[in-house]
CSV table of C-alpha atoms and ligand atoms in Angstrom, one decimal:
chain,number,residue,atom,x,y,z
A,69,MET,CA,-24.3,12.0,-12.7
A,70,GLU,CA,-21.3,13.1,-11.4
A,71,SER,CA,-19.0,10.0,-10.1
A,72,HIS,CA,-16.0,10.6,-7.6
A,73,SER,CA,-12.6,9.1,-8.3
A,74,ILE,CA,-11.2,6.3,-7.6
A,75,PRO,CA,-7.7,6.7,-6.7
A,76,PHE,CA,-5.3,4.2,-7.8
A,77,LEU,CA,-3.5,4.5,-4.3
A,78,ASP,CA,-4.2,6.8,-0.7
A,79,LEU,CA,-1.5,7.7,0.7
A,80,VAL,CA,-3.4,10.4,2.4
A,81,ALA,CA,-5.9,8.4,4.4
A,82,PRO,CA,-3.5,6.3,6.7
A,83,HIS,CA,-1.6,9.6,7.6
A,84,ARG,CA,-4.6,11.4,8.7
A,85,GLU,CA,-5.5,8.5,10.8
A,86,LEU,CA,-1.8,8.2,12.3
A,87,ARG,CA,-1.5,12.5,12.3
A,88,LYS,CA,-0.6,12.6,16.3
A,89,GLU,CA,1.2,10.0,16.6
A,90,LEU,CA,3.5,10.5,13.5
A,91,ALA,CA,3.3,14.6,14.9
A,92,ALA,CA,5.1,13.0,18.0
A,93,VAL,CA,7.5,11.4,16.1
A,94,PHE,CA,9.0,14.6,14.4
A,95,GLU,CA,8.7,16.8,18.0
A,96,ASN,CA,10.1,13.8,19.5
A,97,ALA,CA,13.3,14.3,17.3
A,98,LEU,CA,13.1,18.2,17.2
A,99,ASP,CA,13.6,18.0,20.9
A,100,THR,CA,16.4,15.3,21.2
A,101,ALA,CA,17.8,16.0,17.7
A,102,GLY,CA,18.5,12.0,17.5
A,103,PHE,CA,18.3,12.4,13.7
A,104,ILE,CA,20.7,9.8,12.6
A,105,GLY,CA,21.2,6.0,14.6
A,106,GLY,CA,20.4,5.5,18.2
A,107,GLY,CA,17.8,3.4,19.8
A,108,VAL,CA,14.7,4.4,17.8
A,109,VAL,CA,16.5,2.6,15.0
A,110,ALA,CA,17.6,-0.8,16.6
A,111,ASP,CA,14.4,-0.6,18.1
A,112,PHE,CA,12.8,-1.1,15.0
A,113,GLU,CA,15.1,-3.6,13.9
A,114,GLN,CA,14.2,-5.7,16.3
A,115,GLU,CA,10.4,-5.6,16.0
A,116,PHE,CA,10.8,-6.2,12.1
A,117,GLY,CA,12.9,-9.1,12.5
A,118,ARG,CA,10.7,-10.5,15.5
A,119,PHE,CA,7.6,-9.4,12.3
A,120,CYS,CA,9.5,-11.4,9.7
A,121,GLY,CA,10.7,-14.1,12.1
A,122,THR,CA,14.6,-13.6,11.5
A,123,ARG,CA,17.2,-13.2,14.0
A,124,ASN,CA,18.8,-10.6,12.4
A,125,CYS,CA,17.1,-7.5,10.6
A,126,VAL,CA,19.3,-4.1,9.8
A,127,GLY,CA,17.9,-0.5,8.7
A,128,VAL,CA,19.4,0.7,5.5
A,129,GLY,CA,18.8,3.9,3.3
A,130,SER,CA,16.2,1.9,0.5
A,131,GLY,CA,15.1,-1.3,-1.1
A,132,THR,CA,17.9,-0.9,-3.9
A,133,ASP,CA,20.4,-0.4,-1.1
A,134,ALA,CA,19.2,-3.6,0.8
A,135,VAL,CA,19.5,-5.8,-2.2
A,136,ARG,CA,23.1,-4.5,-3.2
A,137,PHE,CA,24.4,-4.7,0.3
A,138,ALA,CA,22.4,-8.3,0.7
A,139,LEU,CA,24.0,-9.6,-2.7
A,140,ILE,CA,27.5,-8.3,-1.2
A,141,ALA,CA,27.7,-9.4,2.3
A,142,GLY,CA,26.1,-13.2,0.9
A,143,GLY,CA,29.3,-13.2,-1.2
A,144,VAL,CA,28.5,-11.6,-4.7
A,145,LYS,CA,31.7,-10.4,-6.4
A,146,PRO,CA,32.3,-8.3,-8.5
A,147,GLY,CA,32.4,-10.2,-12.3
A,148,ASP,CA,29.5,-12.5,-10.9
A,149,VAL,CA,26.3,-12.9,-13.0
A,150,VAL,CA,23.6,-13.1,-10.7
A,151,VAL,CA,20.2,-14.8,-12.1
A,152,THR,CA,16.7,-12.8,-11.6
A,153,VAL,CA,13.6,-11.9,-13.6
A,154,PRO,CA,12.7,-9.6,-16.5
A,155,ASN,CA,9.2,-8.5,-15.1
A,156,THR,CA,10.6,-6.6,-11.7
A,157,PHE,CA,11.2,-2.8,-10.9
A,158,ILE,CA,14.3,-2.1,-12.0
A,159,ALA,CA,15.8,-1.6,-8.6
A,160,THR,CA,16.3,-5.0,-8.5
A,161,THR,CA,19.0,-5.4,-11.3
A,162,GLU,CA,20.7,-2.0,-10.2
A,163,ALA,CA,21.5,-3.5,-7.4
A,164,ILE,CA,23.3,-6.3,-8.9
A,165,THR,CA,24.9,-4.3,-11.0
A,166,GLN,CA,26.0,-2.1,-7.8
A,167,ALA,CA,27.3,-5.2,-6.5
A,168,GLY,CA,29.5,-5.4,-9.2
A,169,ALA,CA,28.0,-8.3,-11.3
A,170,THR,CA,25.9,-8.8,-14.4
A,171,PRO,CA,22.0,-9.1,-14.0
A,172,ASP,CA,20.4,-12.2,-15.9
A,173,PHE,CA,17.4,-13.8,-16.4
A,174,VAL,CA,14.7,-16.4,-16.4
A,175,ASP,CA,11.2,-15.9,-17.6
A,176,VAL,CA,8.2,-16.3,-14.6
A,177,ASP,CA,5.6,-18.8,-14.7
A,178,GLU,CA,2.2,-17.6,-16.4
A,179,ARG,CA,0.0,-18.1,-13.8
A,180,THR,CA,2.1,-16.5,-10.8
A,181,TYR,CA,4.0,-14.0,-12.3
A,182,ASN,CA,6.8,-15.3,-10.6
A,183,MET,CA,10.3,-16.8,-10.9
A,184,ASP,CA,9.5,-20.7,-13.0
A,185,PRO,CA,12.1,-22.7,-10.7
A,186,GLN,CA,11.8,-25.0,-13.8
A,187,LYS,CA,13.2,-22.3,-16.0
A,188,LEU,CA,15.9,-21.6,-13.8
A,189,ARG,CA,16.3,-25.1,-13.9
A,190,HIS,CA,16.7,-24.6,-17.6
A,191,TYR,CA,19.0,-22.1,-17.1
A,192,LEU,CA,21.9,-23.8,-15.1
A,193,GLN,CA,22.0,-27.1,-16.5
A,194,VAL,CA,21.8,-25.9,-20.6
A,195,HIS,CA,22.7,-22.6,-20.4
A,196,CYS,CA,25.9,-23.2,-18.1
A,197,ASN,CA,28.6,-25.6,-17.3
A,198,VAL,CA,29.6,-26.7,-14.0
A,199,ASP,CA,33.5,-26.3,-13.4
A,200,GLY,CA,34.5,-30.0,-12.6
A,201,THR,CA,36.9,-28.9,-10.3
A,202,THR,CA,35.9,-26.2,-8.2
A,203,GLY,CA,32.0,-26.9,-8.5
A,204,ARG,CA,31.2,-23.7,-9.8
A,205,VAL,CA,28.5,-22.8,-11.9
A,206,TYR,CA,29.8,-20.5,-15.3
A,207,ASN,CA,27.5,-18.7,-18.0
A,208,LYS,CA,28.5,-20.0,-21.3
A,209,ARG,CA,27.3,-17.0,-23.0
A,210,LEU,CA,28.7,-14.7,-20.6
A,211,SER,CA,31.8,-17.2,-19.4
A,212,ARG,CA,31.2,-15.6,-15.7
A,213,PRO,CA,30.5,-17.5,-12.6
A,214,VAL,CA,26.5,-17.8,-11.5
A,215,THR,CA,27.0,-17.3,-8.0
A,216,ALA,CA,23.4,-15.7,-6.7
A,217,VAL,CA,19.6,-15.7,-7.6
A,218,VAL,CA,17.4,-12.8,-6.7
A,219,PRO,CA,13.4,-14.3,-6.7
A,220,VAL,CA,11.1,-11.4,-6.4
A,221,HIS,CA,8.3,-12.1,-4.3
A,222,LEU,CA,5.9,-9.7,-6.8
A,223,TYR,CA,2.7,-7.9,-5.8
A,224,GLY,CA,3.1,-9.5,-2.9
A,225,GLN,CA,2.9,-13.0,-3.6
A,226,PRO,CA,5.4,-14.9,-2.6
A,227,ALA,CA,7.8,-16.8,-5.4
A,228,ASP,CA,7.7,-20.9,-5.2
A,229,MET,CA,11.1,-20.6,-2.7
A,230,ASP,CA,11.7,-24.6,-2.3
A,231,PRO,CA,12.6,-25.6,-5.5
A,232,ILE,CA,14.6,-22.8,-5.9
A,233,LEU,CA,16.5,-23.2,-2.7
A,234,ASP,CA,17.0,-27.1,-3.8
A,235,LEU,CA,18.9,-25.6,-7.0
A,236,ALA,CA,20.7,-22.9,-4.9
A,237,GLU,CA,21.6,-25.9,-2.5
A,238,ARG,CA,22.5,-28.0,-6.0
A,239,PHE,CA,24.5,-25.4,-7.5
A,240,GLY,CA,25.9,-23.4,-4.7
A,241,LEU,CA,24.2,-20.3,-5.4
A,242,LEU,CA,23.4,-18.0,-2.8
A,243,VAL,CA,19.5,-16.7,-2.4
A,244,VAL,CA,18.5,-13.3,-1.6
A,245,GLU,CA,14.7,-12.4,-1.8
A,246,ASP,CA,13.3,-9.4,-3.0
A,247,ALA,CA,10.9,-8.7,-0.7
A,248,CYS,CA,10.5,-5.5,-1.1
A,249,GLN,CA,6.6,-5.9,-2.3
A,250,ALA,CA,5.3,-8.3,0.1
A,251,HIS,CA,5.6,-7.6,3.9
A,252,GLY,CA,4.2,-9.9,5.5
A,253,ALA,CA,3.4,-12.4,2.8
A,254,GLU,CA,3.7,-16.2,4.2
A,255,TYR,CA,4.8,-19.5,2.2
A,256,PHE,CA,4.2,-23.1,3.7
A,257,SER,CA,7.9,-24.5,2.9
A,258,ARG,CA,7.5,-28.3,2.4
A,259,ARG,CA,11.0,-28.1,2.7
A,260,ALA,CA,10.8,-27.0,6.8
A,261,ASN,CA,7.3,-28.1,6.6
A,262,ALA,CA,6.7,-24.9,8.4
A,263,TRP,CA,4.7,-21.8,7.3
A,264,LYS,CA,7.7,-18.4,6.6
A,265,LYS,CA,7.2,-15.0,6.5
A,266,ALA,CA,9.2,-13.4,3.2
A,267,GLY,CA,12.5,-12.2,4.3
A,268,ALA,CA,13.2,-15.4,6.2
A,269,ILE,CA,12.9,-18.0,3.3
A,270,GLY,CA,16.5,-17.2,1.5
A,271,LYS,CA,19.7,-16.5,2.8
A,272,ALA,CA,19.2,-12.9,3.2
A,273,ALA,CA,16.0,-10.9,2.0
A,274,ALA,CA,15.6,-6.8,1.3
A,275,PHE,CA,12.5,-4.9,2.0
A,276,SER,CA,11.8,-1.4,0.5
A,277,PHE,CA,9.7,0.9,2.8
A,278,TYR,CA,8.9,3.2,0.1
A,279,PRO,CA,5.7,5.2,1.0
A,280,GLY,CA,3.5,3.3,-1.5
A,281,LYS,CA,4.8,-0.4,0.2
A,282,ASN,CA,2.2,-2.2,2.3
A,283,LEU,CA,4.7,-0.5,5.3
A,284,GLY,CA,5.5,2.7,4.2
A,285,ALA,CA,8.0,5.6,5.4
A,286,CYS,CA,7.4,9.3,5.2
A,287,GLY,CA,10.4,9.3,3.0
A,288,GLU,CA,13.0,6.4,1.9
A,289,ALA,CA,14.1,4.1,3.9
A,290,GLY,CA,14.9,-0.1,4.1
A,291,ALA,CA,16.0,-3.1,5.5
A,292,VAL,CA,17.9,-5.8,5.0
A,293,THR,CA,16.6,-9.2,7.2
A,294,THR,CA,18.7,-12.6,7.6
A,295,ASN,CA,19.3,-15.5,10.1
A,296,ASP,CA,23.0,-15.3,9.0
A,297,ASP,CA,24.8,-13.3,11.9
A,298,GLU,CA,28.4,-12.6,9.8
A,299,VAL,CA,26.0,-11.4,6.8
A,300,ALA,CA,23.8,-9.1,9.3
A,301,ARG,CA,27.3,-7.9,10.6
A,302,THR,CA,29.0,-7.2,7.2
A,303,VAL,CA,25.5,-5.3,6.7
A,304,ARG,CA,25.2,-3.4,9.2
A,305,MET,CA,29.3,-1.8,7.7
A,306,LEU,CA,28.2,-1.8,4.4
A,307,ARG,CA,25.5,0.8,5.3
A,308,ASP,CA,28.0,2.8,7.5
A,309,HIS,CA,31.2,3.5,5.6
A,310,GLY,CA,32.6,0.1,6.6
A,311,GLN,CA,33.0,0.9,10.2
A,312,SER,CA,33.1,-1.7,12.9
A,313,ARG,CA,33.3,1.2,15.1
A,314,LYS,CA,33.4,4.8,14.9
A,315,TYR,CA,36.4,6.0,12.6
A,316,TYR,CA,37.6,2.1,12.5
A,317,HIS,CA,36.8,1.0,8.8
A,318,ASP,CA,37.4,-2.5,7.8
A,319,MET,CA,36.6,-1.5,4.4
A,320,GLU,CA,34.9,1.2,2.5
A,321,GLY,CA,31.2,1.4,3.0
A,322,TYR,CA,28.6,3.4,1.8
A,323,ASN,CA,26.4,6.4,3.6
A,324,ALA,CA,22.9,4.4,3.6
A,325,ARG,CA,21.8,4.5,7.0
A,326,LEU,CA,17.9,4.1,7.9
A,327,ASP,CA,17.5,7.5,9.2
A,328,ALA,CA,16.1,7.7,13.0
A,329,ILE,CA,12.6,9.7,12.2
A,330,GLN,CA,12.0,7.1,9.4
A,331,ALA,CA,12.7,4.4,11.8
A,332,ALA,CA,10.7,5.9,14.4
A,333,ILE,CA,7.6,6.5,11.8
A,334,LEU,CA,8.1,3.1,11.0
A,335,ARG,CA,7.4,1.6,14.2
A,336,VAL,CA,4.3,3.0,14.8
A,337,LYS,CA,2.9,1.4,11.5
A,338,LEU,CA,4.1,-1.9,11.7
A,339,GLY,CA,1.6,-2.2,14.3
A,340,HIS,CA,-0.8,-1.1,12.2
A,341,LEU,CA,0.7,-3.6,9.4
A,342,PRO,CA,-1.0,-7.0,10.4
A,343,ARG,CA,-4.7,-4.9,9.8
A,344,TRP,CA,-3.9,-3.4,6.5
A,345,ASN,CA,-2.7,-6.8,4.9
A,346,GLU,CA,-5.9,-7.7,6.1
A,347,GLN,CA,-7.9,-5.2,4.2
A,348,ARG,CA,-6.0,-6.0,1.4
A,349,ARG,CA,-7.0,-9.6,1.3
A,350,GLN,CA,-10.5,-8.9,2.0
A,351,ALA,CA,-10.2,-6.4,-0.5
A,352,ALA,CA,-9.0,-9.0,-3.3
A,353,ALA,CA,-11.4,-11.2,-1.8
A,354,ARG,CA,-14.5,-8.7,-2.3
A,355,TYR,CA,-12.4,-8.4,-6.4
A,356,ARG,CA,-12.6,-12.2,-6.9
A,357,GLU,CA,-16.2,-12.4,-5.8
A,358,LEU,CA,-17.5,-9.7,-7.9
A,359,PHE,CA,-15.3,-11.0,-10.7
A,360,GLY,CA,-16.9,-14.4,-9.9
A,361,SER,CA,-20.9,-13.5,-9.7
A,362,ALA,CA,-20.4,-12.5,-13.1
A,363,ASP,CA,-18.8,-15.3,-14.2
A,364,ARG,CA,-15.4,-13.6,-15.2
A,365,SER,CA,-13.5,-15.7,-12.8
A,366,GLU,CA,-10.5,-15.7,-14.9
A,367,PHE,CA,-9.9,-12.2,-14.2
A,368,PRO,CA,-8.8,-12.8,-10.6
A,369,PRO,CA,-4.9,-13.3,-10.2
A,370,TYR,CA,-3.9,-17.3,-9.4
A,371,HIS,CA,-4.0,-17.6,-5.8
A,372,PRO,CA,-1.6,-20.8,-5.3
A,373,ASP,CA,-2.0,-22.9,-2.2
A,374,GLY,CA,0.4,-22.5,0.6
A,375,SER,CA,0.4,-18.8,0.0
A,376,LYS,CA,-0.7,-16.3,2.0
A,377,PRO,CA,-0.3,-12.9,-0.2
A,378,VAL,CA,-0.2,-9.3,0.9
A,379,TYR,CA,-1.4,-7.8,-2.3
A,380,HIS,CA,1.0,-5.0,-2.6
A,381,LEU,CA,-0.5,-4.8,-6.3
A,382,TYR,CA,-4.1,-6.2,-7.9
A,383,VAL,CA,-2.9,-7.0,-10.9
A,384,VAL,CA,-5.3,-8.2,-13.8
A,385,ARG,CA,-4.7,-9.6,-17.4
A,386,VAL,CA,-6.9,-7.9,-19.5
A,387,PRO,CA,-8.1,-7.8,-23.7
A,388,GLU,CA,-7.5,-4.2,-25.2
A,389,ARG,CA,-5.5,-2.8,-22.8
A,390,GLU,CA,-4.7,0.6,-24.1
A,391,SER,CA,-9.0,1.3,-24.6
A,392,LEU,CA,-9.9,-0.6,-21.2
A,393,LEU,CA,-7.5,1.7,-19.6
A,394,ARG,CA,-8.8,4.8,-21.5
A,395,ARG,CA,-12.2,3.8,-20.5
A,396,LEU,CA,-11.3,3.2,-16.8
A,397,ALA,CA,-9.8,6.4,-16.7
A,398,ASP,CA,-12.8,8.1,-18.1
A,399,ALA,CA,-14.4,7.0,-15.4
A,400,LYS,CA,-11.9,8.2,-12.9
A,401,ILE,CA,-10.3,5.3,-11.8
A,402,GLY,CA,-7.1,5.4,-11.3
A,403,THR,CA,-4.9,2.2,-12.7
A,404,GLY,CA,-0.8,1.7,-13.0
A,405,ILE,CA,0.3,-1.1,-15.4
A,406,HIS,CA,3.8,-3.1,-13.4
A,407,TYR,CA,5.8,-3.1,-15.8
A,408,PRO,CA,5.1,-2.1,-19.1
A,409,ILE,CA,8.4,-2.7,-20.4
A,410,PRO,CA,10.8,-5.7,-19.2
A,411,LEU,CA,13.7,-5.3,-17.8
A,412,HIS,CA,15.6,-7.1,-20.4
A,413,LEU,CA,14.1,-5.1,-23.2
A,414,GLN,CA,15.2,-1.3,-21.9
A,415,LYS,CA,17.0,0.7,-23.2
A,416,ALA,CA,19.0,0.7,-19.8
A,417,TYR,CA,20.2,-2.6,-21.0
A,418,SER,CA,20.6,-2.2,-24.9
A,419,THR,CA,24.0,-3.6,-25.0
A,420,PHE,CA,23.3,-6.9,-23.6
A,421,SER,CA,21.9,-7.6,-26.6
A,422,TYR,CA,18.5,-9.3,-25.6
A,423,LYS,CA,15.8,-9.5,-28.2
A,424,LEU,CA,12.0,-9.6,-28.4
A,425,GLY,CA,10.9,-13.2,-27.8
A,426,ASP,CA,14.0,-14.1,-25.2
A,427,PHE,CA,11.2,-13.9,-22.1
A,428,PRO,CA,8.0,-14.3,-23.9
A,429,VAL,CA,5.8,-15.0,-20.5
A,430,ALA,CA,7.3,-11.8,-19.0
A,431,GLU,CA,6.8,-10.2,-22.4
A,432,ARG,CA,3.0,-10.9,-23.2
A,433,LEU,CA,2.1,-10.1,-19.5
A,434,ALA,CA,3.9,-6.8,-20.0
A,435,SER,CA,1.2,-6.1,-22.6
A,436,GLU,CA,-1.7,-7.4,-20.8
A,437,ILE,CA,-1.6,-6.4,-17.4
A,438,VAL,CA,-3.3,-3.8,-15.5
A,439,SER,CA,-2.9,-2.7,-12.1
A,440,LEU,CA,-6.4,-2.1,-10.3
A,441,PRO,CA,-7.0,0.0,-6.8
A,442,MET,CA,-5.9,-1.4,-4.2
A,443,PHE,CA,-5.5,-0.5,-0.8
A,444,PRO,CA,-6.4,-0.9,3.0
A,445,GLU,CA,-9.6,2.1,3.1
A,446,LEU,CA,-10.9,1.0,-0.4
A,447,SER,CA,-14.2,0.5,-0.2
A,448,ALA,CA,-17.0,-2.3,-1.1
A,449,ASP,CA,-18.6,0.4,-3.3
A,450,GLN,CA,-15.7,1.7,-5.2
A,451,GLN,CA,-14.7,-2.1,-6.0
A,452,GLU,CA,-18.1,-2.6,-7.5
A,453,ARG,CA,-17.7,0.5,-9.6
A,454,VAL,CA,-14.5,-0.7,-10.8
A,455,VAL,CA,-15.6,-4.4,-11.8
A,456,LYS,CA,-18.6,-2.6,-13.4
A,457,THR,CA,-16.5,-0.5,-15.7
A,458,ILE,CA,-14.1,-3.4,-16.9
A,459,LEU,CA,-17.0,-6.2,-17.3
A,460,SER,CA,-19.4,-3.6,-19.1
A,461,PHE,CA,-16.3,-2.8,-21.6
A,462,VAL,CA,-15.6,-6.3,-22.1
A,463,ASP,CA,-19.3,-7.2,-22.8
A,464,GLU,CA,-19.8,-3.9,-24.8
A,465,ARG,CA,-16.7,-5.1,-27.3
A,466,GLY,CA,-17.7,-9.1,-26.5
A,467,VAL,CA,-13.6,-9.7,-26.3
A,468,GLN,CA,-12.9,-13.1,-25.6
A,469,SER,CA,-10.9,-13.2,-22.3
A,470,VAL,CA,-7.3,-13.0,-22.4
A,471,LEU,CA,-6.4,-15.7,-20.7
A,472,SER,CA,-8.8,-18.2,-23.0
A,473,ALA,CA,-7.5,-16.7,-25.7
A,474,SER,CA,-3.8,-16.8,-24.9
A,475,SER,CA,-4.1,-20.6,-24.1
A,476,ALA,CA,-5.4,-21.1,-27.8
A,477,THR,CA,-2.1,-19.8,-29.1
A,478,THR,CA,0.3,-21.5,-26.3
B,546,LIG,C1,10.4,-0.9,-4.7
B,546,LIG,C2,10.9,-2.0,-4.9
B,546,LIG,C3,12.3,-1.7,-5.0
B,546,LIG,C4,13.0,-0.6,-4.9
B,546,LIG,O1,13.0,0.2,-3.0
B,546,LIG,P1,13.5,1.6,-2.9
B,546,LIG,O2,13.1,1.4,-1.8
B,546,LIG,O3,12.6,2.4,-3.9
B,546,LIG,O4,14.8,1.3,-3.5
B,546,LIG,C5,12.8,-3.3,-5.1
B,546,LIG,N1,12.5,-4.3,-6.0
B,546,LIG,C6,11.7,-4.2,-6.1
B,546,LIG,C7,10.5,-5.3,-6.2
B,546,LIG,C8,10.6,-3.1,-5.6
B,546,LIG,O5,9.0,-3.0,-5.7
């Protein structure tokens, strides 16, 4: 029997659905030649800021620009150290380096895949000294001040922000959320006794609207959200050659504006984002049910209380990954690995002389994770086929669950 392929991600279907509205955006841009800036960028910024629950939103050229500008505007200086996690897309650390700082890492929580606040505490207390007079934190190995932390809401699951904010306050660190995978995710802050959207928790946050993200442009785009007016003002200058007004340059900046066509496209799509996120949540619930009814409830990702993830990616840990990937490919089921090599082991960072074993949780996850098909239009039938294919592989091999196998070794 010929079976249809199941894509990992379907970018064609949502654009077919919105074809008329999106075509009108392009036609309007041609009619008005409004390609850069203008009312539509401001309108999108206002709407996305309202969506996140922040006073300010500043559109920029990409998520990478957004992380970099949030760090610079938040006060990170050349020579500083900025701490993040090793299991993120390299854009997070590129942005840190582009801000003139050095990236450093703390390991992640094995269940959530996100920054482990205990390990951040250990890093600050054991790997750093606090200067008695300035109160600044210095990394002992690098002899440089640690000034910021960038938690990543990986796969659309909010990082545990409360203890990170507590530590940041105590050690005087800037907190920039990398919310590039978490448009609309929510976190219950015990500190604030309120639900907060990703992007409204730290001093500032970075979003990417790369086409494959939950809210994607038809090209490159990003945004910084913040409740701090001064940070927002600086990001506005940084994205536009450091201008406070036309040809008055208060500083050197960048050419990194959000273009008007992308802003208009994002406005159209933002209206659909709550429904798309809900469809992703329903698909995640179906995966959970399918694995659960086969008595394999160790597969679905852990979902902590006090969080409402948006499932940018649906990531499971599997035994014998390479063989399973082949089996899924043979069944024409698309998959991904996010990400196969933790950043500290990337060639790009070989000069930092990290080694295997430095961040064991991130390393183990990198060798065991698989991202299954996940997008709003994913059907129940498609999910059933995905789960059946995985379970038949697991049963046939008689392999132990990777979770019970790894907990036996830890
Ligand atoms: C996509 C992404 C970025 C970068 O966004 P771009 O728009 O591609 O520059 C940064 N961090 C994370 C975690 C991402 O997933």
